[in-house]
Coordinates of C-alpha atoms and ligand atoms in Angstrom, one line a residue:
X1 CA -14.1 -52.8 -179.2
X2 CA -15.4 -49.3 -180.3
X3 CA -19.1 -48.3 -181.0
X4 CA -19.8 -45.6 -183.1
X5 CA -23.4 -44.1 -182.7
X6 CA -24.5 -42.0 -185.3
X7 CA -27.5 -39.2 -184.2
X8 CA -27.4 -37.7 -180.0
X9 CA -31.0 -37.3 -180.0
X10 CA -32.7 -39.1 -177.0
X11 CA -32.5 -42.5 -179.1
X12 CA -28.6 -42.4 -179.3
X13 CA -27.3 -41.0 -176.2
X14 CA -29.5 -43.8 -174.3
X15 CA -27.8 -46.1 -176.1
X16 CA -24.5 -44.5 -175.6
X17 CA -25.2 -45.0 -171.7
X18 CA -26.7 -48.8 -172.3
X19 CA -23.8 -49.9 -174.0
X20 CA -20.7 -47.9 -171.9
X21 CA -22.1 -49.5 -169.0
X22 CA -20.6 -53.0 -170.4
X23 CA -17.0 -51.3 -170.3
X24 CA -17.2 -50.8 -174.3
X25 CA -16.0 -47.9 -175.7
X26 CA -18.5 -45.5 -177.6
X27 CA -18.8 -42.3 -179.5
X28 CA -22.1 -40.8 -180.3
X29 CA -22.1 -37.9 -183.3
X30 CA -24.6 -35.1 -183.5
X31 CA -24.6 -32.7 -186.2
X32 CA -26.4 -30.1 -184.5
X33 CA -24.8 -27.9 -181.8
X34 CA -26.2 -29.3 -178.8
X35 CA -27.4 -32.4 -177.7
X36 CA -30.9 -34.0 -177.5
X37 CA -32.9 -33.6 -181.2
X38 CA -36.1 -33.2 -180.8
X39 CA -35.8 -33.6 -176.7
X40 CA -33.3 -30.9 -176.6
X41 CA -32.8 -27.8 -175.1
X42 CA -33.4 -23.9 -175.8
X43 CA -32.5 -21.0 -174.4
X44 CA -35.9 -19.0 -173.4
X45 CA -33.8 -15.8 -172.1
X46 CA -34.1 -15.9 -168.8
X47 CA -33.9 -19.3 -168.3
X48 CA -33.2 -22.5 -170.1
X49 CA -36.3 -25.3 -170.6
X50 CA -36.9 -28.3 -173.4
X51 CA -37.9 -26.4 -176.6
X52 CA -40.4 -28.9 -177.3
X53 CA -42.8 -29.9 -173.7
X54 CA -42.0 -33.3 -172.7
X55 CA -44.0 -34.7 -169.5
X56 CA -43.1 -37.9 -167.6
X57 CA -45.9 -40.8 -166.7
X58 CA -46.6 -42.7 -164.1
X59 CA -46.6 -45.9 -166.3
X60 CA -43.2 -44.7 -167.9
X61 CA -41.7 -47.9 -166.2
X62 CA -38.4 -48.2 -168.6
X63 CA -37.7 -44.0 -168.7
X64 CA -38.1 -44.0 -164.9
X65 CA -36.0 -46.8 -164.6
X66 CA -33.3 -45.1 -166.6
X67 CA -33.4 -41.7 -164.9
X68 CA -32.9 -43.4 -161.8
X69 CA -30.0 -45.6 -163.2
X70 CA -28.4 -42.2 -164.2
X71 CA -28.5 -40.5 -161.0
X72 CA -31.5 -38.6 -161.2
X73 CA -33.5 -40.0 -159.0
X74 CA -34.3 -37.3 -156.5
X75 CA -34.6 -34.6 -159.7
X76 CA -37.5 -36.3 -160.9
X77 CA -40.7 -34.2 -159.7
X78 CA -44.3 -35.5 -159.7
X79 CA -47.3 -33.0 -160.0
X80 CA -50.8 -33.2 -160.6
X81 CA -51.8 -32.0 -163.8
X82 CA -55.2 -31.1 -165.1
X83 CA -56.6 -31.6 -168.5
X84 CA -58.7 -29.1 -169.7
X85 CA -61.4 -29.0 -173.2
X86 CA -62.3 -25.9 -174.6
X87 CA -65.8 -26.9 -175.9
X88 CA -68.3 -24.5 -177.1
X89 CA -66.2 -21.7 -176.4
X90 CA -66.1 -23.1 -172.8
X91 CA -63.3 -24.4 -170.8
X92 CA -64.4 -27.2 -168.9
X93 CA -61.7 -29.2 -166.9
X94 CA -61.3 -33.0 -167.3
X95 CA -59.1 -33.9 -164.5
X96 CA -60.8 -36.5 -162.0
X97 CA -63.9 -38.6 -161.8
X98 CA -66.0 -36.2 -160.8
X99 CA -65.3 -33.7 -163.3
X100 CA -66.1 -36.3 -166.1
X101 CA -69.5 -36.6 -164.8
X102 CA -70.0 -33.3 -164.8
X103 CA -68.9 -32.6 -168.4
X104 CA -71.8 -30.6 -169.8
X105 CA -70.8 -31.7 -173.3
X106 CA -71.9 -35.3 -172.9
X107 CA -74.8 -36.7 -171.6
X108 CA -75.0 -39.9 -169.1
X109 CA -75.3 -42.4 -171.6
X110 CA -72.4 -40.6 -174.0
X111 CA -70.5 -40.6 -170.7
X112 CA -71.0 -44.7 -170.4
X113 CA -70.2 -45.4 -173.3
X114 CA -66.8 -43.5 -173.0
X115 CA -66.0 -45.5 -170.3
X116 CA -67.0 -48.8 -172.2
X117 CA -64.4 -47.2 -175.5
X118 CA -61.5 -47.1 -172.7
X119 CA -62.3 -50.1 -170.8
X120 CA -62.7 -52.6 -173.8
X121 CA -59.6 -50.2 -175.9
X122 CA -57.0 -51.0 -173.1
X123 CA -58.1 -54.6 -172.8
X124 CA -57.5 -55.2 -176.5
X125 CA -54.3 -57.4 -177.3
X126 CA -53.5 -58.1 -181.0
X127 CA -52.9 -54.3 -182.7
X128 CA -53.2 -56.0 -186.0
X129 CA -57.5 -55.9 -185.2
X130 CA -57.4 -52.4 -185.3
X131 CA -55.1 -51.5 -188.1
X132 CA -57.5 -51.5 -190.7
X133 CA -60.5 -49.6 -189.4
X134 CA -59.6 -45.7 -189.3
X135 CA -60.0 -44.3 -185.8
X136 CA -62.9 -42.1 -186.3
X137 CA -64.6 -45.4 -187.8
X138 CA -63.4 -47.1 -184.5
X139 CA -64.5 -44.6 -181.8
X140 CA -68.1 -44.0 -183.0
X141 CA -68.8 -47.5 -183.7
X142 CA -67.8 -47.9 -179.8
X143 CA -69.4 -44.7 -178.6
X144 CA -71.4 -42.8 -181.0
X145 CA -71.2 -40.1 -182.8
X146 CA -71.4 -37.6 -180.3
X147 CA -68.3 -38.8 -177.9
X148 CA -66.2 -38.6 -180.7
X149 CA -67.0 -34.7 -182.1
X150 CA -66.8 -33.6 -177.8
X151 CA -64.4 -35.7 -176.3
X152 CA -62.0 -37.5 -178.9
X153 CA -61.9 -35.4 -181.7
X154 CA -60.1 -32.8 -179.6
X155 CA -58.2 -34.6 -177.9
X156 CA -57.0 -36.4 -181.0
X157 CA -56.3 -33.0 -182.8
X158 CA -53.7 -32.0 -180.0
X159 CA -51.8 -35.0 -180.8
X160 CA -52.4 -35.2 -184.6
X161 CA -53.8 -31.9 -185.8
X162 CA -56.2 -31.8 -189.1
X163 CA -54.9 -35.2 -190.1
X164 CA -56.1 -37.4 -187.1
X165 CA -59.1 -38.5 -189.4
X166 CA -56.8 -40.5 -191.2
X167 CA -55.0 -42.6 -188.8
X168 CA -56.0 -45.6 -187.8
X169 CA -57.6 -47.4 -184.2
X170 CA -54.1 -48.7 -183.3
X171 CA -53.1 -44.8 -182.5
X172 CA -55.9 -44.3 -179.9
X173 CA -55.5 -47.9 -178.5
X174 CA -51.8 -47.2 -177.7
X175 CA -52.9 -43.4 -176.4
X176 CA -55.3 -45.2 -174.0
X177 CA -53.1 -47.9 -172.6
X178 CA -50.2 -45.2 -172.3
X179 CA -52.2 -42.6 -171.2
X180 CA -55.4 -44.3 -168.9
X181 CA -53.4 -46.6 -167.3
X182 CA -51.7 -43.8 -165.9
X183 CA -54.2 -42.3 -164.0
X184 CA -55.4 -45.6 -162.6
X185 CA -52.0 -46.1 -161.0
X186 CA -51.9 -42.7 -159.3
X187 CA -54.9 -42.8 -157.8
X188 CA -57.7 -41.6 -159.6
X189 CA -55.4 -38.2 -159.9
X190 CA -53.5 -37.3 -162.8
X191 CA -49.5 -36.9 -162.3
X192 CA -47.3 -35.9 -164.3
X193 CA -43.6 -35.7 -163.9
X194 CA -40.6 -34.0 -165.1
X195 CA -36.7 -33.5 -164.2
X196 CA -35.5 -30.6 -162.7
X197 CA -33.9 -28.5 -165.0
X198 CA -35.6 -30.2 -167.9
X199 CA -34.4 -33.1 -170.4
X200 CA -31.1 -31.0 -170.7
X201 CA -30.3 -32.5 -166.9
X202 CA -31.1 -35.7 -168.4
X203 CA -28.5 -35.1 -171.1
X204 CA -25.8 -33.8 -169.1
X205 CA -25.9 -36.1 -166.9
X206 CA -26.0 -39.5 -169.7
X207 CA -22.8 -37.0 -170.8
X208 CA -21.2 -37.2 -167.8
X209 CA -21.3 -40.8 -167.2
X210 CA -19.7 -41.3 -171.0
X211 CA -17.3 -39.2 -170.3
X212 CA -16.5 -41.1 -166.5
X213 CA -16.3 -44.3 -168.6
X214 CA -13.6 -42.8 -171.3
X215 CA -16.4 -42.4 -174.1
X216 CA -18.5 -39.3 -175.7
X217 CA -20.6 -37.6 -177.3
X218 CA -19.6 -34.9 -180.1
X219 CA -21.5 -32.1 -181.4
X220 CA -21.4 -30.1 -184.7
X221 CA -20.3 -33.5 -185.8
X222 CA -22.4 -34.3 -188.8
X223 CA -21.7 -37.9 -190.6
X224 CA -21.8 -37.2 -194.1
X225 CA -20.6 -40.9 -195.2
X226 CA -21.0 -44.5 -193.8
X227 CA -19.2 -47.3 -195.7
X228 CA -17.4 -50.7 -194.7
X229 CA -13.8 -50.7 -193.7
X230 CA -12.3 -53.5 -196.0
X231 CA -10.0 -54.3 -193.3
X232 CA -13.8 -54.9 -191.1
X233 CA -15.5 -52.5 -189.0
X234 CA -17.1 -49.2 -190.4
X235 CA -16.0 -45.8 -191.2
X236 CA -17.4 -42.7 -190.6
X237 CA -17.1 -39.7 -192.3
X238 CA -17.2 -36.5 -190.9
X239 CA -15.7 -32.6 -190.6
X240 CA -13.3 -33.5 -193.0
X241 CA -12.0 -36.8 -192.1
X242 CA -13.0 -40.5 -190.9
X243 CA -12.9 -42.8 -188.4
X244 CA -13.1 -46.5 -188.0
X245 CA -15.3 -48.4 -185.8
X246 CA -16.0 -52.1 -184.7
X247 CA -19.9 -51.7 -185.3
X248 CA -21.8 -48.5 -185.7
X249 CA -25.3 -47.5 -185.2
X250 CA -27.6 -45.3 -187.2
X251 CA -30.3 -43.6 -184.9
X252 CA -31.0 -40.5 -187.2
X253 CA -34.1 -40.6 -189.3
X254 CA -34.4 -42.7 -192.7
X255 CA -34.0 -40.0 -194.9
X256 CA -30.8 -39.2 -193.9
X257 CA -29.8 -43.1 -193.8
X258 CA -30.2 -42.9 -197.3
X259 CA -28.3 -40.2 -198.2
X260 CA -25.2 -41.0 -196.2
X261 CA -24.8 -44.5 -196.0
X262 CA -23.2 -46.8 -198.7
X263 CA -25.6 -48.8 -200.4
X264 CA -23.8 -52.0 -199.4
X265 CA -24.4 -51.7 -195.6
X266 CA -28.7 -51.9 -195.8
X267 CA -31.7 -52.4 -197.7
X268 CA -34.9 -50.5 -197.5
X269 CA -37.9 -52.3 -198.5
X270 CA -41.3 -50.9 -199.3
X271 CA -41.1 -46.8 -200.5
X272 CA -40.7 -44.8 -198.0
X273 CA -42.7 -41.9 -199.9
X274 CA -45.2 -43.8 -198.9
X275 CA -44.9 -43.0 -195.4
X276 CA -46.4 -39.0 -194.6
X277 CA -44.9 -37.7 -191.5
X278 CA -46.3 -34.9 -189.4
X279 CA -44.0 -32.0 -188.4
X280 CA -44.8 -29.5 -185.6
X281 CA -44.7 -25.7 -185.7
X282 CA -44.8 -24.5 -181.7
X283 CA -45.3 -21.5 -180.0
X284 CA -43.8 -20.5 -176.7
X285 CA -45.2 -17.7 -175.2
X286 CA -43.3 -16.8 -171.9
X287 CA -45.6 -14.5 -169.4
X288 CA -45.6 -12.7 -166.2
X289 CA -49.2 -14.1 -165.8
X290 CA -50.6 -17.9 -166.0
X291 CA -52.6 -18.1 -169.3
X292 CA -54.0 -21.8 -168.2
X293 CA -54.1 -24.0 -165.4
X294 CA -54.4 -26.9 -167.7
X295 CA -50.8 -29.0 -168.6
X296 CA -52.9 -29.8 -171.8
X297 CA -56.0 -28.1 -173.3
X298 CA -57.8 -30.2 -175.9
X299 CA -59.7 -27.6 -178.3
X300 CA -62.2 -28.1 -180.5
X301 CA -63.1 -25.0 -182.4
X302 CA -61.7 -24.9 -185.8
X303 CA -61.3 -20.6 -185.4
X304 CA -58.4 -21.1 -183.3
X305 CA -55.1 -22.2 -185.5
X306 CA -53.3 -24.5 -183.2
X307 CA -53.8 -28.0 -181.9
X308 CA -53.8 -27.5 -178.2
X309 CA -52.1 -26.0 -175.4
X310 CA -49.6 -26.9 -173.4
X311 CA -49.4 -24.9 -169.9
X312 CA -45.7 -26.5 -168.9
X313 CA -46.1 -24.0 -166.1
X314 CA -49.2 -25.8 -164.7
X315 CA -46.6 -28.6 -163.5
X316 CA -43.1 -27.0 -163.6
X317 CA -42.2 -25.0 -160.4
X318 CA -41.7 -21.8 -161.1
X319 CA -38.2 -21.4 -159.3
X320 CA -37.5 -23.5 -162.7
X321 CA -38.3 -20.7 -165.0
X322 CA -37.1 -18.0 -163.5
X323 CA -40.4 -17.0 -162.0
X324 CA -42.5 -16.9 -165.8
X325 CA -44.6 -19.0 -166.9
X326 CA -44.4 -20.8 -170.2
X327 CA -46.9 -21.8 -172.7
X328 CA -46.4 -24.1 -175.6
X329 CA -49.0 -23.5 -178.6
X330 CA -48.3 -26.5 -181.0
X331 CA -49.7 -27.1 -184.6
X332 CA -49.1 -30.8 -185.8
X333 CA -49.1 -30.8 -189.9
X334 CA -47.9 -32.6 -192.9
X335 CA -44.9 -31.4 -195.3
X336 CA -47.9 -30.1 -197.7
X337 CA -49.1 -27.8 -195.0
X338 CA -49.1 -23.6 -196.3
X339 CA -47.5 -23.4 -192.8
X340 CA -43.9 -24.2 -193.3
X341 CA -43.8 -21.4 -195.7
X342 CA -44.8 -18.8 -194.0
X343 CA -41.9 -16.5 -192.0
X344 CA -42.2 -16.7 -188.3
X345 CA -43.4 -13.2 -188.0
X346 CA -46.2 -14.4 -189.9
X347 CA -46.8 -17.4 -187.6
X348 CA -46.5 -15.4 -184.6
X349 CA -48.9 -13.2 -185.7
X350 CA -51.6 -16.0 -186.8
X351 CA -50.9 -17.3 -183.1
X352 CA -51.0 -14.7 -181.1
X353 CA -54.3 -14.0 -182.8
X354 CA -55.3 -17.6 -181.5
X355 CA -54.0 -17.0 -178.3
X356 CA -56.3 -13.3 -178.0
X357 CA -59.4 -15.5 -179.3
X358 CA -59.4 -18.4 -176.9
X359 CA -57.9 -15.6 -173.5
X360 CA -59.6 -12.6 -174.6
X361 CA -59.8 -11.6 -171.1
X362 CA -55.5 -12.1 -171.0
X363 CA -53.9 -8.7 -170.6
X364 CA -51.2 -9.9 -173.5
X365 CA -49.2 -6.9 -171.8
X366 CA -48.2 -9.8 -169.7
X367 CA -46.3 -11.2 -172.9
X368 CA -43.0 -11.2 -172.0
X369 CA -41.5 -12.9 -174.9
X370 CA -42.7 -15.0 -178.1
X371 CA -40.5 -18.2 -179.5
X372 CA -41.5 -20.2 -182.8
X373 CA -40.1 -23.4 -182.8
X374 CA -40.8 -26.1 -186.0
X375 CA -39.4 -30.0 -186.6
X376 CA -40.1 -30.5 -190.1
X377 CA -40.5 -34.9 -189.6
X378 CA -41.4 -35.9 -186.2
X379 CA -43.4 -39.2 -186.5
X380 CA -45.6 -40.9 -189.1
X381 CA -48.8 -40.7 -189.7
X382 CA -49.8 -44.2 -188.7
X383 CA -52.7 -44.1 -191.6
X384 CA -54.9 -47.6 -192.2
X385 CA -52.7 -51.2 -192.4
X386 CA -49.6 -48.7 -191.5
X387 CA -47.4 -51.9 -190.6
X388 CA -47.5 -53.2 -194.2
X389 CA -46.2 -49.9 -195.8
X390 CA -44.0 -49.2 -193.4
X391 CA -40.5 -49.3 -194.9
X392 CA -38.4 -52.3 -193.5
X393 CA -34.5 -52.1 -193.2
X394 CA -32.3 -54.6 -193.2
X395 CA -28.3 -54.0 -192.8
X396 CA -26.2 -56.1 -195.4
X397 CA -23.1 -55.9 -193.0
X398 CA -22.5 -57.4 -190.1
X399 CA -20.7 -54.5 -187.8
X400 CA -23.8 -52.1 -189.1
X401 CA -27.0 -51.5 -187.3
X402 CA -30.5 -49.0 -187.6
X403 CA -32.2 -48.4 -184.7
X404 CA -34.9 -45.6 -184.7
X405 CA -38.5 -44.5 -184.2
X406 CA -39.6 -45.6 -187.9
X407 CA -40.0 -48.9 -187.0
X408 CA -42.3 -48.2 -183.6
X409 CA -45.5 -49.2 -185.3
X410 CA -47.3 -50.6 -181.7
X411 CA -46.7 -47.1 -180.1
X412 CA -46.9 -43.8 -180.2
X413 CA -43.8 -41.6 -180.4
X414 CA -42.6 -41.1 -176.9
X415 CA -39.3 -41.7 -175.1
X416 CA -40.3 -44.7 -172.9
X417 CA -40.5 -46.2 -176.0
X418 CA -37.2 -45.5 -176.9
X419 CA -35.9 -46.4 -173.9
X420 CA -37.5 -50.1 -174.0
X421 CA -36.5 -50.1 -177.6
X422 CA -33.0 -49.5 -176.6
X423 CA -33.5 -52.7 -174.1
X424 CA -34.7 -54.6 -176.2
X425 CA -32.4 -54.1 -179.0
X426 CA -29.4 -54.4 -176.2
X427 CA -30.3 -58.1 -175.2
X428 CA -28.8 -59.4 -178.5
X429 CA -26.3 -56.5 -178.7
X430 CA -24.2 -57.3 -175.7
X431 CA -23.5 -60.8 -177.4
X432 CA -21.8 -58.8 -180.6
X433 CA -19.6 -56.9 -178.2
X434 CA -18.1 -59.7 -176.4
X435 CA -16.5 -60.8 -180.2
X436 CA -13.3 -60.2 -181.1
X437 CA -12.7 -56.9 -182.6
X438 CA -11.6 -56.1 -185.9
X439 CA -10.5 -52.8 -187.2
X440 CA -7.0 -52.2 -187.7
X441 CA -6.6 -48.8 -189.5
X442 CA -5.4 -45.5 -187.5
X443 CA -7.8 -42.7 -187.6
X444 CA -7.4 -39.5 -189.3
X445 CA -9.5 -37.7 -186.9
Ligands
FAD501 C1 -43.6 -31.4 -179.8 C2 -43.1 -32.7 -179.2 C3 -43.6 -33.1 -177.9 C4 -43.1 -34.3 -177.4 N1 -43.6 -34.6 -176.1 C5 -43.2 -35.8 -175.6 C6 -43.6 -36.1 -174.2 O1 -44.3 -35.4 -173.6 N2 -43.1 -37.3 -173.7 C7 -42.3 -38.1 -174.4 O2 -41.9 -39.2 -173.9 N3 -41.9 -37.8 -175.7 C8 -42.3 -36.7 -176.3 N4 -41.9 -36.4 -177.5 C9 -41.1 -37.3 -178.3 C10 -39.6 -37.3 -178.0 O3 -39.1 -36.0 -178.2 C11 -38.9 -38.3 -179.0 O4 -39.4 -39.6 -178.6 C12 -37.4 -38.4 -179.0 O5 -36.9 -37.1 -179.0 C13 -36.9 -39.2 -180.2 O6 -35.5 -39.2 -180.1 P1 -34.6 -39.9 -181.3 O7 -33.2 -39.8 -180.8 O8 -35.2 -41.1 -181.7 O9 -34.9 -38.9 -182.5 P2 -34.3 -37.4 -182.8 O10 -34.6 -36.5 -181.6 O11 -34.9 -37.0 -184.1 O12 -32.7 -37.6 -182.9 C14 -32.1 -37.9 -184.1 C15 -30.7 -37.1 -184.0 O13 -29.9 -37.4 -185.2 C16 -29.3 -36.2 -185.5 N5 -28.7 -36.4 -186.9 C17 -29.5 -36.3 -188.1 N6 -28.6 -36.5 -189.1 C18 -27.4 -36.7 -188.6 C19 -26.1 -36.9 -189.2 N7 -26.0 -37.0 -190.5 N8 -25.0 -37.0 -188.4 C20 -25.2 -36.9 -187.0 N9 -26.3 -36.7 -186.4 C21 -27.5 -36.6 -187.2 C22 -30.3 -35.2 -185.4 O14 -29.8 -33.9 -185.3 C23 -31.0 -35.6 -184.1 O15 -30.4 -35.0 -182.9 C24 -42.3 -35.1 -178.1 C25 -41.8 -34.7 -179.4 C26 -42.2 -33.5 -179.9 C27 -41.7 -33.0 -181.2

């Protein structure tokens, strides 16, 4: 039996490892040069860290579970973290208890009321309940007016930028079960983890243990065809040539499903142009000099042009940067946004004009280098009654199968997720690889 696993982003090498581990043969194909998709790594100068930041949670049962079942156990770092707003042209810290009920920007009763929106939000069961009210609609109704312009319009801006008016309740009920229950489990103090070296260890090391168990991962390998093999199985095309698989999986995005698979292998219900993702443009800056002690800084002031910031630096050691720090500036927008067609120069300079306004006491002299990084689709905009529009696939053949974050419609995106997608989707797998396989044809690649 041989698996072919089309897309090495975080999705498909997890599933790589999931399904080597039953002795079955796989291949995983990434058309980029390197490993990881939107998890993957990038070369800072100095030193090598995730080009997008990615943090670990305590409550990230399934991804901890995996990064232990990979070796990586005593890699995995835990740090408290701070969460900073940047209210009034103030920076007030967030990051315990105490410092809630000390927040200037709400009064006693706002600050009751918060707790009674988080308290009653992570008790809530059925996601269908909160699919049709918007989230602004939600969070005032269950705290007023004034909670949500200080604390939750901020915060929801970091995640979701201009458009978070337009998603609905189920985004900030998953945020608060993912992100609340956290800090209840480490007690009362925020942690955050990450891997030592980044998700790049996490990578190699999945890589590795393919390559232990006679399987792999390819890169610059971009599928450019998917059809049935008549003789059973499925064919890939790629660089040039083909190869035949028992059963293949499709991890990339559905966009790309549709341009390369044959027509006979799925069926997409609903229109997908229905569906508005958000991309990301993000700044790095790397400096000689902390910029914040926050890991994220929820900002609400509409003069400063990103979302939020992410001081990765806050948590990483720096023995892991090569003694810099590094700063992530990240702007969530949709495909309309004037953004994507502007030059980098040009978004560097918008930036770094964001950056002087919100640090204008930061001696940018301490700038050691600037890096714009942009993923045109990263996850839907999960707008009002987003289950019913959201496109459903269903494979015509039995040897074919799609697996990606499309279909996460109870959670945000986030690689726990994946992970207990992977687990889930595995349970019934592991009964299609103990059948008999059936391609006969040699391969031309
Ligand atoms: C700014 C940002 C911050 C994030 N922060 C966090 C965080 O703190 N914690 C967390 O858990 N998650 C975080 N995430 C989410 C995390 O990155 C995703 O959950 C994860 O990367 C999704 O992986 P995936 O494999 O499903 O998708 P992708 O990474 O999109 O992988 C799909 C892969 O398919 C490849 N592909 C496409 N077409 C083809 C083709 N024709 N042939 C072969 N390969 C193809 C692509 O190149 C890509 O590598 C963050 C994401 C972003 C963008």
């Amino acid at each position: 039996m041989k698996v072919g696993i089309v897309g090495g982003g975080f999705m498909g090498l997890v599933l790589a490892h999931e399904i080597s581990k039953t002795n079955t043969k796989v291949k995983v194909f990434e058309s980029d040069s390197q490993l990881g998709g939107l998890a993957t790594h990038y070369d800072f100068g100095s030193f090598i860290w995730d080009k997008f930041y990615h943090v670990i949670l305590p409550t990230d049962n399934h991804l901890i579970n995996l990064i232990n079942d990979i070796g990586l156990e005593e890699s995995l770092q835990w740090r408290r973290s701070m969460t900073g707003y940047y209210v009034n042209k103030k920076f007030y810290s967030i990051s315990s208890s105490k410092e809630f009920l000390l927040f200037p920007a709400l009064n006693i009763f706002d600050k009751i009321k918060l707790a009674y929106t988080i308290f009653y939000g992570s008790k809530i069961k059925d996601r269908k309940k909160l699919e049709g009210i918007s989230v602004r609609d939600w969070l005032v109704k269950m705290g007023g007016e004034k909670t949500y312009e200080k604390f939750w319009s901020p915060l929801l801006k970091a995640k979701l930028g201009d458009n978070h008016d337009r998603v609905s309740a189920v985004f900030i009920w998953t945020y608060i079960k993912r992100l609340f229950q956290a800090r209840s489990s480490a007690a009362q103090k925020e942690h955050m983890g990450y891997v030592s070296g980044g998700y790049k260890t996490i990578f190699d090391s999945i890589q590795q243990l393919l390559n232990e168990k006679g399987s792999e991962a390819i890169t610059n390998a971009s599928i450019e065809r998917i059809e049935p093999n008549p003789l059973g199985g499925i064919t890939l095309h790629h660089n040039g040539g083909e190869e035949h698989f028992d059963k293949v999986i499709f991890t990339a995005p559905l966009n790309i499903l549709e341009k390369v698979s044959s027509p006979d292998l799925f069926m997409l219900s609903n229109n997908k142009e229905a569906v508005e993702y958000l991309g990301v443009i993000c700044m790095a800056l790397i400096t000689k000099e902390p910029l914040t002690p926050y890991y994220v800084l929820n900002i609400a002031d509409k003069e400063v042009p990103f979302t939020g910031v992410i001081g990765m630096s806050s948590l990483v050691d720096l023995e892991q940067t090569d003694g810099s720090y590094i700063t992530y500036f990240p702007k969530y927008i949709t495909a309309d946004h004037d953004y994507w067609c502007k030059s980098n120069e040009e978004l560097e300079a918008i930036f770094l004009d964001g950056v002087r306004r919100l640090y204008p006491e930061y001696d940018m002299k301490a700038v050691q280098s600037v890096h714009m990084n942009k993923a045109f689709k990263v996850q839907p905009l999960q707008v009002l009654n987003y289950s019913d529009i959201i496109p459903k696939i269903k494979t015509k053949h039995s040897d074919f199968f799609v697996l990606n974050t499309s279909q996460f419609v109870n959670d945000t995106l986030n690689n726990n997720s994946v992970v207990n997608h992977v687990q889930s989707f595995m349970n019934d797998f592991k009964i299609e690889l103990s059948s008999k396989p059936k391609t006969k044809i040699e391969n031309t690649l």
